[in-house]
Coordinates of C-alpha atoms in Angstrom, one line a residue:
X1 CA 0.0 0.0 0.0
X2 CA 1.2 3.7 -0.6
X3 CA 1.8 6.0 2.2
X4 CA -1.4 7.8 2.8
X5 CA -1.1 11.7 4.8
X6 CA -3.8 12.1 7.4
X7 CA -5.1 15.2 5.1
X8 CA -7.4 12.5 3.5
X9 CA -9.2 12.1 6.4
X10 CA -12.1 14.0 7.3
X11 CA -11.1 15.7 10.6
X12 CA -11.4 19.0 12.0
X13 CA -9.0 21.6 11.1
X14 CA -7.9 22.1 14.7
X15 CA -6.9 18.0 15.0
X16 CA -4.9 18.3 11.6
X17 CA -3.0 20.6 12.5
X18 CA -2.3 19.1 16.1
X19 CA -1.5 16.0 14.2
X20 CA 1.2 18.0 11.7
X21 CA 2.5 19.6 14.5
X22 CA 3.2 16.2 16.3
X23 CA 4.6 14.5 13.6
X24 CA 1.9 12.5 12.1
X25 CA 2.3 13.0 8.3
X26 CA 1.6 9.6 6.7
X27 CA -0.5 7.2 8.1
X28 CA 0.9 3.7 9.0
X29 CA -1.0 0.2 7.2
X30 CA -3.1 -0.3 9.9
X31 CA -3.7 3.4 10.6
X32 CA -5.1 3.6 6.9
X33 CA -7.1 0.3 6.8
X34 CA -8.4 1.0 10.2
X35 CA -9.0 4.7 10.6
X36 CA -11.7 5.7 8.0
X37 CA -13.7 2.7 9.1
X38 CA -13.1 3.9 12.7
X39 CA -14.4 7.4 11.9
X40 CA -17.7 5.9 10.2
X41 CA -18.5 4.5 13.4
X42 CA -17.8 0.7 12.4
X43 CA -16.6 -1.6 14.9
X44 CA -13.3 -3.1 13.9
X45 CA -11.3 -6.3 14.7
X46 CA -7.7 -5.4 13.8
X47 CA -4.9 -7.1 13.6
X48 CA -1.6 -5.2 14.6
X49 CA 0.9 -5.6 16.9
X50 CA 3.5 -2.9 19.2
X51 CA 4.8 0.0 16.7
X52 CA 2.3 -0.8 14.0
X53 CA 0.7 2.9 15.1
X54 CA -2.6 1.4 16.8
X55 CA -2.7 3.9 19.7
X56 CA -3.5 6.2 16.8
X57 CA -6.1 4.2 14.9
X58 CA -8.5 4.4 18.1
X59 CA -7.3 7.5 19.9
X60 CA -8.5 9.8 16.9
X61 CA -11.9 8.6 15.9
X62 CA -12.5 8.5 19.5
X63 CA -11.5 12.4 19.7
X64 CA -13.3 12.8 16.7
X65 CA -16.6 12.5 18.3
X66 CA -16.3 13.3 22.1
X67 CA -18.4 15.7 23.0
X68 CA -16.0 17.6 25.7
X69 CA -18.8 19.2 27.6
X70 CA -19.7 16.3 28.6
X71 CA -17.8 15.2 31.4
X72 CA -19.1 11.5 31.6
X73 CA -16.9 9.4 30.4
X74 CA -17.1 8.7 26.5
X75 CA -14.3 6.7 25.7
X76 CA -13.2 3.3 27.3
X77 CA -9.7 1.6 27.0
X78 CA -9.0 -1.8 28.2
X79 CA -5.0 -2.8 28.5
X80 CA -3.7 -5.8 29.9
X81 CA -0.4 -4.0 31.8
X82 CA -0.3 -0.9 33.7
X83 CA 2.7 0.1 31.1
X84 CA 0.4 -0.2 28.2
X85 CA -2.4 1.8 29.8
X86 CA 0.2 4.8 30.7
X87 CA 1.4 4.6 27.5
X88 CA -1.9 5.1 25.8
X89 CA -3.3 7.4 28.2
X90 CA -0.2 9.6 27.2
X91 CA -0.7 9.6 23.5
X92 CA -4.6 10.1 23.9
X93 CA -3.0 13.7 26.1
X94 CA -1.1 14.4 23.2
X95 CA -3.4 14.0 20.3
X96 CA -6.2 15.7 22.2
X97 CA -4.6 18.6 22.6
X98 CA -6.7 20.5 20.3
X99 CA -9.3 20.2 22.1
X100 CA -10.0 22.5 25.3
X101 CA -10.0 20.7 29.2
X102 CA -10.2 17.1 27.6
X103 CA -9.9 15.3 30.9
X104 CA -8.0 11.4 30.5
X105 CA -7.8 9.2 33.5
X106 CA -5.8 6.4 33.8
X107 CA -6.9 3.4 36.8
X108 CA -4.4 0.5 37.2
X109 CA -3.8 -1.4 40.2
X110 CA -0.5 -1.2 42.2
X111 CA -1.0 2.2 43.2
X112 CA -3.6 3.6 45.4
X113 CA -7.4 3.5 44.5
X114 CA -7.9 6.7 46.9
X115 CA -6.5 9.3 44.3
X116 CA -8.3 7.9 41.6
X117 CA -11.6 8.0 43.1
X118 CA -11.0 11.7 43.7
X119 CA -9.9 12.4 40.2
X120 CA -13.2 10.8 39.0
X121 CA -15.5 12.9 41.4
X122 CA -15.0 15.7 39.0
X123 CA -15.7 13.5 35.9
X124 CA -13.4 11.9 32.8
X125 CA -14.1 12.3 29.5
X126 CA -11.4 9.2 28.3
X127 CA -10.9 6.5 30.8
X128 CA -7.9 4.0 30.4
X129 CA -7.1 1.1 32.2
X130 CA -6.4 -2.5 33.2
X131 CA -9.8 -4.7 33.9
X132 CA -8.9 -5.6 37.4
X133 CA -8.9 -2.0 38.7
X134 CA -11.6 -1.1 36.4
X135 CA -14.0 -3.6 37.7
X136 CA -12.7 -2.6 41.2
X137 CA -14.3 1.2 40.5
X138 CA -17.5 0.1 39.3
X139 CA -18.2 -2.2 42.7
X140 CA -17.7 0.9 44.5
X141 CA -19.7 2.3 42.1
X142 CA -17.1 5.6 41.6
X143 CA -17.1 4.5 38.0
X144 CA -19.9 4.8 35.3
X145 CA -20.0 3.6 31.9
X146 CA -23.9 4.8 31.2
X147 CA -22.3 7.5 28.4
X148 CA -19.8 4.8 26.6
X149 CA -19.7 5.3 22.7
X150 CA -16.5 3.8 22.4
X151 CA -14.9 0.9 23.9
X152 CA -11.5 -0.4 22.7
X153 CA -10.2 -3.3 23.7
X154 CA -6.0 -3.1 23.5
X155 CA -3.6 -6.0 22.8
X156 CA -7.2 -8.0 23.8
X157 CA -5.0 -11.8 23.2
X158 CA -2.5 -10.9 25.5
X159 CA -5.7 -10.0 28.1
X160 CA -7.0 -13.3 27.6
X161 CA -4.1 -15.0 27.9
X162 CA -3.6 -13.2 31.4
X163 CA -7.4 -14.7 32.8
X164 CA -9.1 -10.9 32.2
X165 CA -12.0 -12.8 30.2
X166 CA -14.4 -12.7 33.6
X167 CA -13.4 -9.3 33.9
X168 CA -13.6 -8.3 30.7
X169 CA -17.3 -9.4 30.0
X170 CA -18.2 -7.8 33.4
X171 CA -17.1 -4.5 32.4
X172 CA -18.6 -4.5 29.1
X173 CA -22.1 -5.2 30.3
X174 CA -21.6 -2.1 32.2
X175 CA -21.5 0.0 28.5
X176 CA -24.5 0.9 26.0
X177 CA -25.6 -1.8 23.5
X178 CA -24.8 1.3 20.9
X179 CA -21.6 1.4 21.6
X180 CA -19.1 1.5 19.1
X181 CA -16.4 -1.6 19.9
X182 CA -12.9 -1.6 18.4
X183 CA -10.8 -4.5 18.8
X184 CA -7.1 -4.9 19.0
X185 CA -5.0 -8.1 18.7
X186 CA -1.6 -9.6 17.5
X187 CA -3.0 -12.7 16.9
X188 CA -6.5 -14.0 16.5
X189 CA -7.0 -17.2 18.4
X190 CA -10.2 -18.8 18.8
X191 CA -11.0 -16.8 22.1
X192 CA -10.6 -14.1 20.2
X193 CA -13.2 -15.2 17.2
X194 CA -15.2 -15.9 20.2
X195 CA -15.2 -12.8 22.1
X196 CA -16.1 -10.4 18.9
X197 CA -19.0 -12.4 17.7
X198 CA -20.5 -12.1 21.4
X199 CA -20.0 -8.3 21.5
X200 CA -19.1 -6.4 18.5
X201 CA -21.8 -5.3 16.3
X202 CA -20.8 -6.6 12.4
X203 CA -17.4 -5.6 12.8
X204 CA -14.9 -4.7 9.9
X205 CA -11.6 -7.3 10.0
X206 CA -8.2 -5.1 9.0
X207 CA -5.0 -7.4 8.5
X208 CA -1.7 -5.9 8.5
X209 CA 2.0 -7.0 8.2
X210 CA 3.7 -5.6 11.2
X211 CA 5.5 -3.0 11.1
X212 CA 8.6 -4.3 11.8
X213 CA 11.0 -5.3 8.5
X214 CA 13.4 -8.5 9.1
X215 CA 15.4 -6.0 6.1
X216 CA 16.5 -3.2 9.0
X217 CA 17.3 -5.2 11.7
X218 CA 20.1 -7.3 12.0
X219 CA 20.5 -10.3 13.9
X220 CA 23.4 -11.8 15.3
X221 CA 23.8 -14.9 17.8
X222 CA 26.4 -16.0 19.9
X223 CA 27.1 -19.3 21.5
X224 CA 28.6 -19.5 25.0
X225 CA 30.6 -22.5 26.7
X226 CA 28.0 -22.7 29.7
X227 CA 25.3 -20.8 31.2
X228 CA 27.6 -18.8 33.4
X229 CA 30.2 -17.9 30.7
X230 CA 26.9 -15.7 29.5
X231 CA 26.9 -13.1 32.1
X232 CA 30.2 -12.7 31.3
X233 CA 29.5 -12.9 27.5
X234 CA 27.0 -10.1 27.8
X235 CA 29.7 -7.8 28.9
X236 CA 31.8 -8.4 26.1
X237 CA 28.9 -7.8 23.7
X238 CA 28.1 -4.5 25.6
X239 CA 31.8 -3.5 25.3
X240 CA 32.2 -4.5 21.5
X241 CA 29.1 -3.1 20.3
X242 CA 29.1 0.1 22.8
X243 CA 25.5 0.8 22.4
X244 CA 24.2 4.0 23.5
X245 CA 21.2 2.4 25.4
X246 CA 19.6 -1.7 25.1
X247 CA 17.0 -3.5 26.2
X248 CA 18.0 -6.9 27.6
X249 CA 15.2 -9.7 27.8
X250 CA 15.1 -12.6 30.0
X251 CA 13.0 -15.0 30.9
X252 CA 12.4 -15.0 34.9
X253 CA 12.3 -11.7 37.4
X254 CA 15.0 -13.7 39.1
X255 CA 17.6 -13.3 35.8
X256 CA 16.6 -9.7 35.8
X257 CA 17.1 -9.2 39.2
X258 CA 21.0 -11.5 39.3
X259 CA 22.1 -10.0 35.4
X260 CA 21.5 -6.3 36.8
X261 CA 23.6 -6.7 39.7
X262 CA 26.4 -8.5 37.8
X263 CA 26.1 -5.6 34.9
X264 CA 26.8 -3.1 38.1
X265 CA 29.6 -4.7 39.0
X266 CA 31.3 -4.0 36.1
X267 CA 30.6 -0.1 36.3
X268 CA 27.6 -0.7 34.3
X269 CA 24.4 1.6 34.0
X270 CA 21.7 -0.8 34.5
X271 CA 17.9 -1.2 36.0
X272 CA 15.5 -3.8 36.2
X273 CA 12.3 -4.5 35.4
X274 CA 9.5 -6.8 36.5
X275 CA 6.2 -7.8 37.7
X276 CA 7.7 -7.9 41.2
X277 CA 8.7 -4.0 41.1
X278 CA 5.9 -1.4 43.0
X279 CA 4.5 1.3 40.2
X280 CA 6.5 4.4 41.6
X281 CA 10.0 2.2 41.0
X282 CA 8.4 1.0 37.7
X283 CA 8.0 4.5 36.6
X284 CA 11.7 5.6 37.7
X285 CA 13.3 2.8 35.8
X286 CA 11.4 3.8 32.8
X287 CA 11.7 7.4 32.6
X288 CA 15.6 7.0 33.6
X289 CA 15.8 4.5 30.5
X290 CA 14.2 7.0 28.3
X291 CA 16.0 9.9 29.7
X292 CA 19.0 8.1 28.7
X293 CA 20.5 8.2 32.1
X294 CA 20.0 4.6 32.6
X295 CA 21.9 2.5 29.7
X296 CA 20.7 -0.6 29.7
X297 CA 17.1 -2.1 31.0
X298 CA 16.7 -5.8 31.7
X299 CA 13.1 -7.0 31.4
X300 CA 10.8 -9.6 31.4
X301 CA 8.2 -9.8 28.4
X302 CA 5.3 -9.0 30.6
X303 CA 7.1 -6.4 32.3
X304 CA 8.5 -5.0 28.7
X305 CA 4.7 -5.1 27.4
X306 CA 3.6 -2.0 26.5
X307 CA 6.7 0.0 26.6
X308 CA 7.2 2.9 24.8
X309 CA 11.1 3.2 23.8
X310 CA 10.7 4.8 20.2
X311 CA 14.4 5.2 19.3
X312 CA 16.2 1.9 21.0
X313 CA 19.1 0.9 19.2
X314 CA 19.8 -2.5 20.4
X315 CA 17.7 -5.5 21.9
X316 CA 19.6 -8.0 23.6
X317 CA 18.1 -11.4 23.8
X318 CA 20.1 -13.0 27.4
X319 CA 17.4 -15.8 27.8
X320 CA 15.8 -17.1 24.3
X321 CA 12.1 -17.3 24.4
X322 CA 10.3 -21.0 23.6
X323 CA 8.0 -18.7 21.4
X324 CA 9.4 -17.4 18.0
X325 CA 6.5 -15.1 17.8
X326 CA 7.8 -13.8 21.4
X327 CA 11.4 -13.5 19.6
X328 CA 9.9 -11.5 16.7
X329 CA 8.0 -9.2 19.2
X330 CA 11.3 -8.7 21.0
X331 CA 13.3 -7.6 18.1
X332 CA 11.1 -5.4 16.9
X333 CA 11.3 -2.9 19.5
X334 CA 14.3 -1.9 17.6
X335 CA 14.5 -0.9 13.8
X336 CA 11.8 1.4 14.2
X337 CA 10.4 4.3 12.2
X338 CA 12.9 3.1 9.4
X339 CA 15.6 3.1 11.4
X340 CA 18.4 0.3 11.0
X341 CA 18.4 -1.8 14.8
X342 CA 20.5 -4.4 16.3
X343 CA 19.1 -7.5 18.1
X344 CA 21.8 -9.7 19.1
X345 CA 21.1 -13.4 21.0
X346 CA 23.3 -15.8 23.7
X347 CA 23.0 -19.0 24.1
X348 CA 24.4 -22.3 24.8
X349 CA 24.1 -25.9 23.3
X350 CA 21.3 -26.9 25.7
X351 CA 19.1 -23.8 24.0
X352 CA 20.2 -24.5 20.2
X353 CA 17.0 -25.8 19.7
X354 CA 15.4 -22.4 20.2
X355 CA 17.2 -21.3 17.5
X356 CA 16.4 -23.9 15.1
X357 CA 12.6 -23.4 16.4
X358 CA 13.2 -19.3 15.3
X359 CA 15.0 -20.4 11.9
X360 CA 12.1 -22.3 10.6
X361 CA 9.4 -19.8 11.9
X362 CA 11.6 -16.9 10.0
X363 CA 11.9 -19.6 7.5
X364 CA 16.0 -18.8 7.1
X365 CA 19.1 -20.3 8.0
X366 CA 20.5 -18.8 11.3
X367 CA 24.0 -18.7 11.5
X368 CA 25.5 -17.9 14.7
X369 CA 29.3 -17.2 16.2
X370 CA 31.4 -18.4 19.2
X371 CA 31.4 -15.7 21.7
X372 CA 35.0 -15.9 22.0
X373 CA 35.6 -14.8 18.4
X374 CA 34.8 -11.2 19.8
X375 CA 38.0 -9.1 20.7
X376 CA 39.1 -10.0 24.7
X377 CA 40.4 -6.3 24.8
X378 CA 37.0 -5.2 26.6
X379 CA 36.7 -1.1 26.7
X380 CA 34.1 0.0 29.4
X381 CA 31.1 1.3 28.4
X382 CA 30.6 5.2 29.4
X383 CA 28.5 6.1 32.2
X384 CA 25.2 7.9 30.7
X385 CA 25.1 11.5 29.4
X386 CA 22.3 12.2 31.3
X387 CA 21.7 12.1 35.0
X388 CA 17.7 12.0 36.2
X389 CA 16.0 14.3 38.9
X390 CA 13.1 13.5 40.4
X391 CA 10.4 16.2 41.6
X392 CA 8.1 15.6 44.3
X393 CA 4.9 17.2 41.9
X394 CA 3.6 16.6 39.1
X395 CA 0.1 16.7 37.2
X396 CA -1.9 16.8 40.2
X397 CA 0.4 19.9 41.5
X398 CA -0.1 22.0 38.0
X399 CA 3.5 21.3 37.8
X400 CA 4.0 21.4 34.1
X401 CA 7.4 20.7 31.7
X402 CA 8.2 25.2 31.5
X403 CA 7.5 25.2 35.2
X404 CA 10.5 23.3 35.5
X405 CA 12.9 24.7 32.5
X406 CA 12.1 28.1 33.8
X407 CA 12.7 27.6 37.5
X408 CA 16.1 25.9 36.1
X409 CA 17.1 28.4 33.8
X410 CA 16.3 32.0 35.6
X411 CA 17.7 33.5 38.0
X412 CA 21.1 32.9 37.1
X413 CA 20.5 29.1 36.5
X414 CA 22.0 26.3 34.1
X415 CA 21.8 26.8 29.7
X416 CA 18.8 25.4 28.6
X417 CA 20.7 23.3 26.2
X418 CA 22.0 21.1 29.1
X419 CA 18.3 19.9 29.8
X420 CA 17.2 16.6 28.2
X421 CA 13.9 15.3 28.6
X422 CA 11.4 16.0 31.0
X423 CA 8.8 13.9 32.0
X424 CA 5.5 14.8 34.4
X425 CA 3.5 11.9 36.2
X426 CA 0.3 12.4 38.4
X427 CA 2.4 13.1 41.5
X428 CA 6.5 13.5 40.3
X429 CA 8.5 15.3 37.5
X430 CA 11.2 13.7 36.0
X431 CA 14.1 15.9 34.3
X432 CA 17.2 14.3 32.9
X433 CA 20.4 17.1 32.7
X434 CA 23.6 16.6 31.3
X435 CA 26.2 14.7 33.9
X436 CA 28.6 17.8 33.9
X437 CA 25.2 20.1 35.1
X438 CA 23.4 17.8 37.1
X439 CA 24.5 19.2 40.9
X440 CA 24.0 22.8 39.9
X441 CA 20.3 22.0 38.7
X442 CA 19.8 20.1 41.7
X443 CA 20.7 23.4 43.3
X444 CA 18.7 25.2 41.4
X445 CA 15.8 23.4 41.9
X446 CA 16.4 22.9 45.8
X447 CA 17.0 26.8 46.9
X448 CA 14.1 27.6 43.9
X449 CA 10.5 27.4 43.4
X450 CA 8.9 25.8 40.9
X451 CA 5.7 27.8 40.3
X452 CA 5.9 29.8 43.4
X453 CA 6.1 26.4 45.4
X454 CA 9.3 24.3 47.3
X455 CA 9.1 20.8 45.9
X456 CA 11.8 17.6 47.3
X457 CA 14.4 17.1 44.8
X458 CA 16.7 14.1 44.5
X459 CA 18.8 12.5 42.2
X460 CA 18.4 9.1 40.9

């Protein structure tokens, strides 16, 4: 298919140009297969998977409609992972921005229920979030779903694969019959089949190829002596390939957990991952890794679900996965956006059959390399450019991005070109500066005000 621009759709002005401005020019294959159905009011079962550019097929068409002085809530996300409902609550912020005190609430368990039954007291117009927590609001009855026109279920195999099905037909009885349902999947299992025929109303089917192109990512495997010469493996890949930031799968939170510590060791930037980690450490890990003053994240696949790393470089596969499909999904978190990516493997003789398993599914021969033909001469890997601070305020504070810039740059403060990103959560900031800076902004921040305020400031 050629690439489509979003100026063939039939949007208002106001959300084109919000669109331009954030860099949407040409739609993606499933954002042009899905989108004008979307916007008809069809319900959809689509096929797509991480990066394909779904967010955006929903988020818009559900935009398109809302009615924003109406603060019952419209719109209706279902994720399976607290990182996947972030994520998405996020990009609905961002592409509603055209659109005047659009109010988007996200309700996942692992963090308190309290706040979030005070943030729906004054209404939602968008509502994202995991069933379990969901379901948990309308018992207590601090949720309604009386005005739902649109209900999306995200990712909905990986939900049923996780038990959510109760859940997940619980919550939907809870929504208007008229309802427009929009269904998202990477595969289509019978469960799946199952679950549109029982609540989607005639729906549209869009296919598309991920993506994700085996042609800009390169893959390289390495054999090790023994399960231990890995760790020890990994840090000569790390020091060969030097890569500015990686994400390293395994497959228990134990392996995360051991690997990081071993990385650190060695003077190595890492952070881990998993289920086992509480939501504000979740959210530190991840903004640190994305502020690029964390190099290297080791993650489980449930705990990587979801996550939003738009320009990663290289994915590091330290455990194989059983699953090819789980080995594609890996290595497509890097190539991105037609960028050229990395996705290197290690293993041993007892896991060559994984990669015999992955050959045929790619349907190609996989060569692969003794680790030990790498050079021995190891250079260290360089600490980060960036170091994190971390703002006790955020959203709920009115603390937003300029509050911070400005309370670091007036006033005799730091060059504005020494700031990286900055990131604002419900209740903290996140600002990565540039190592050389990083105590003066703390400084900064510590004798200053942020919007007329004192806020705790700390490094990470």
């Amino acid at each position: 298919m050629s690439k489509q621009p979003f100026s063939l759709l039939a949007l208002d002005p106001a959300q084109q140009k919000n669109l331009i401005d954030l860099g949407y020019t040409e739609m993606t294959p499933v954002q042009a297969e899905a989108l004008p159905l979307a916007l008809e009011g069809r319900d959809l079962i689509a096929q797509a998977k991480t990066g394909s550019g779904k967010t955006a097929a929903f988020a818009i068409p559900a935009l398109h409609k809302l009615n924003q002085r109406n603060f019952g809530a419209q719109t209706l996300v279902l994720c399976p992972t607290r990182e996947l409902a972030t994520q998405v609550g996020a990009e609905f912020r961002r592409l509603a921005r055209y659109k005047d005190n659009i109010k988007v609430v996200v309700l996942c368990g692992g963090t308190s229920i309290g706040p979030q039954i005070g943030s729906l007291e004054h209404g939602a117009h968008i509502v994202v979030g995991t069933p379990g927590r969901i379901k948990d609001h309308l018992r207590k009855e601090t949720l309604s779903l009386a005005s739902i026109d649109t209900l999306v279920l995200d990712e909905a195999d990986r939900m049923l694969e996780m038990g959510f099905i109760d859940d997940i037909e619980n919550i939907i009885e809870h929504t208007p019959s008229s309802r427009q349902t929009l269904l998202f999947s990477a595969t289509y299992p019978t469960n799946i089949k199952s679950l549109s025929q029982r609540f989607q109303n005639n729906p549209a089917e869009v296919v598309v190829e991920s993506i994700h192109s085996d042609a800009q990512i390169t893959q390289d495997f390495y054999i090790c002596s023994s399960r231990d010469a890995k760790n020890d493996g990994l840090i000569t890949l790390l020091s060969h390939y030097q890569p500015e930031t990686a994400v390293v799968f395994c497959n228990t939170k134990q392996m995360t957990q051991d690997l990081c510590q071993h990385l650190r060791k060695h003077n190595i930037s890492a952070a881990a991952i998993n289920g086992d980690l509480e939501q504000r450490d979740r959210d530190q890990v991840l903004v640190r890794f994305k502020q690029k003053s964390c190099r290297i994240l080791i993650a489980t696949d449930v705990a990587a679900r979801g996550l939003d790393i738009s320009d990663l470089p290289v994915v590091i596969n330290f455990d194989l996965p059983r699953d090819p499909e789980i080995y594609v999904h890996r290595i497509g978190r890097t190539g991105r956006a037609g960028k050229e990516g990395k996705a290197i493997s290690i293993f041993t003789a007892k896991d060559r059959f994984k990669v015999d398993v992955i050959g045929e599914y790619l349907d190609r021969r996989i060569d692969f390399e003794a680790i030990d033909t790498l050079p021995q001469d190891l250079k260290p890997l360089p600490s980060p450019d960036y170091i994190t601070l971390c703002i006790a305020g955020g959203r709920r504070q009115k603390v937003r991005p300029g509050d911070i810039l400005g309370a670091l740059t007036g006033n005799d403060g730091i060059d504005g070109k020494t700031v990286g990103k900055i990131d604002v959560l419900d209740f903290a900031a996140y600002v990565a500066i540039e190592r050389a800076h990083a105590n003066q902004a703390l400084s900064c921040l510590i004798n200053g005000k942020i919007k007329g305020k004192k806020f705790k400031v700390r490094k990470l």
